[in-house]
Amino acid sequence: GLFLTMSRVNHDCCPSAGITVHKGGLRLVALRAIEEGEEISLTYISEDCLERSTHLRRRFLATWFDQCACQRCAAPLDDARRFPCPKSCR
């Protein structure tokens, strides 16, 4: 089937891999170090959607599954949306 292997990669809002087009096909590229035995994951949504709140990300992801259960969505606080406090507020 068309891209059968790629269609088996699960979603994560903090993916370990991305997809690039290479010689007419798709290639998985690691976005960070992947530990032996760790599941390789992709994001099913755009970078713009990943930058949104957990609530809005869940609305976008609802087209694929009922609820995203990735570590980022399950966490009480979203580390990707935090920023360091400037020295002036310490």
Coordinates of C-alpha atoms in Angstrom, one line a residue:
G1 CA 0.0 0.0 0.0
L2 CA 0.9 3.6 -0.3
F3 CA 3.3 4.6 2.5
L4 CA 2.2 1.6 4.6
T5 CA 5.2 1.9 7.0
M6 CA 4.6 5.6 7.6
S7 CA 1.0 5.0 8.3
R8 CA 1.9 2.8 11.3
V9 CA 3.8 5.5 13.1
N10 CA 1.9 6.8 16.1
H11 CA 1.2 10.5 17.0
D12 CA 2.9 12.4 19.8
C13 CA 2.7 16.2 20.5
C14 CA 6.5 16.0 21.2
P15 CA 7.5 13.7 18.3
S16 CA 10.8 11.9 18.1
A17 CA 10.9 12.0 14.3
G18 CA 9.7 14.0 11.3
I19 CA 9.0 13.2 7.7
T20 CA 11.0 14.5 4.7
V21 CA 10.5 13.8 1.0
H22 CA 13.5 12.0 -0.5
K23 CA 13.7 10.7 -4.1
G24 CA 10.0 10.5 -4.5
G25 CA 9.4 8.7 -1.2
L26 CA 9.1 9.6 2.4
R27 CA 11.9 9.3 5.0
L28 CA 11.7 9.4 8.8
V29 CA 14.3 11.7 10.3
A30 CA 15.1 11.7 14.0
L31 CA 14.4 15.1 15.7
R32 CA 16.2 14.1 18.9
A33 CA 18.1 11.1 20.3
I34 CA 15.9 8.1 20.4
E35 CA 16.6 5.5 23.0
E36 CA 16.8 1.8 22.1
G37 CA 13.3 0.3 22.4
E38 CA 11.6 3.7 22.5
E39 CA 8.7 4.1 20.1
I40 CA 9.3 6.3 17.1
S41 CA 6.6 8.9 16.8
L42 CA 5.4 11.7 14.5
T43 CA 3.0 14.6 15.0
Y44 CA -0.2 14.4 12.9
I45 CA -0.8 18.2 13.2
S46 CA 1.1 21.2 11.9
E47 CA 3.8 23.1 13.8
D48 CA 1.2 26.0 14.2
C49 CA -1.2 23.7 15.9
L50 CA 1.5 22.3 18.2
E51 CA 2.1 25.8 19.5
R52 CA -1.5 26.2 20.6
S53 CA -3.0 25.3 24.0
T54 CA -3.7 21.7 25.0
H55 CA -7.4 22.3 24.6
L56 CA -7.0 23.6 21.0
R57 CA -4.6 20.8 20.1
R58 CA -7.1 18.2 21.3
R59 CA -9.8 19.8 19.0
F60 CA -7.4 19.4 16.0
L61 CA -6.5 15.9 16.9
A62 CA -10.1 14.8 17.3
T63 CA -10.2 14.0 13.6
W64 CA -7.8 11.1 14.3
F65 CA -8.8 9.8 17.7
D66 CA -11.0 10.6 20.7
Q67 CA -8.3 11.9 23.1
C68 CA -4.5 12.4 22.7
A69 CA -2.8 10.4 25.5
C70 CA 0.8 11.5 24.7
Q71 CA 3.0 12.6 27.6
R72 CA 2.6 16.3 26.7
C73 CA -1.2 16.3 26.7
A74 CA -1.4 14.1 29.8
A75 CA 0.9 16.5 31.9
P76 CA -0.8 19.0 34.2
L77 CA 1.4 21.8 32.7
D78 CA 2.5 22.1 29.1
D79 CA 6.3 22.5 29.1
A80 CA 6.3 23.6 25.5
R81 CA 4.3 26.7 26.4
R82 CA 6.4 27.8 29.3
F83 CA 9.1 30.4 29.1
P84 CA 11.8 31.4 31.6
C85 CA 11.3 34.3 33.9
P86 CA 13.5 37.3 33.0
K87 CA 16.2 38.1 35.5
S88 CA 14.3 41.3 36.4
C89 CA 11.4 39.3 38.0
R90 CA 13.6 37.1 40.3

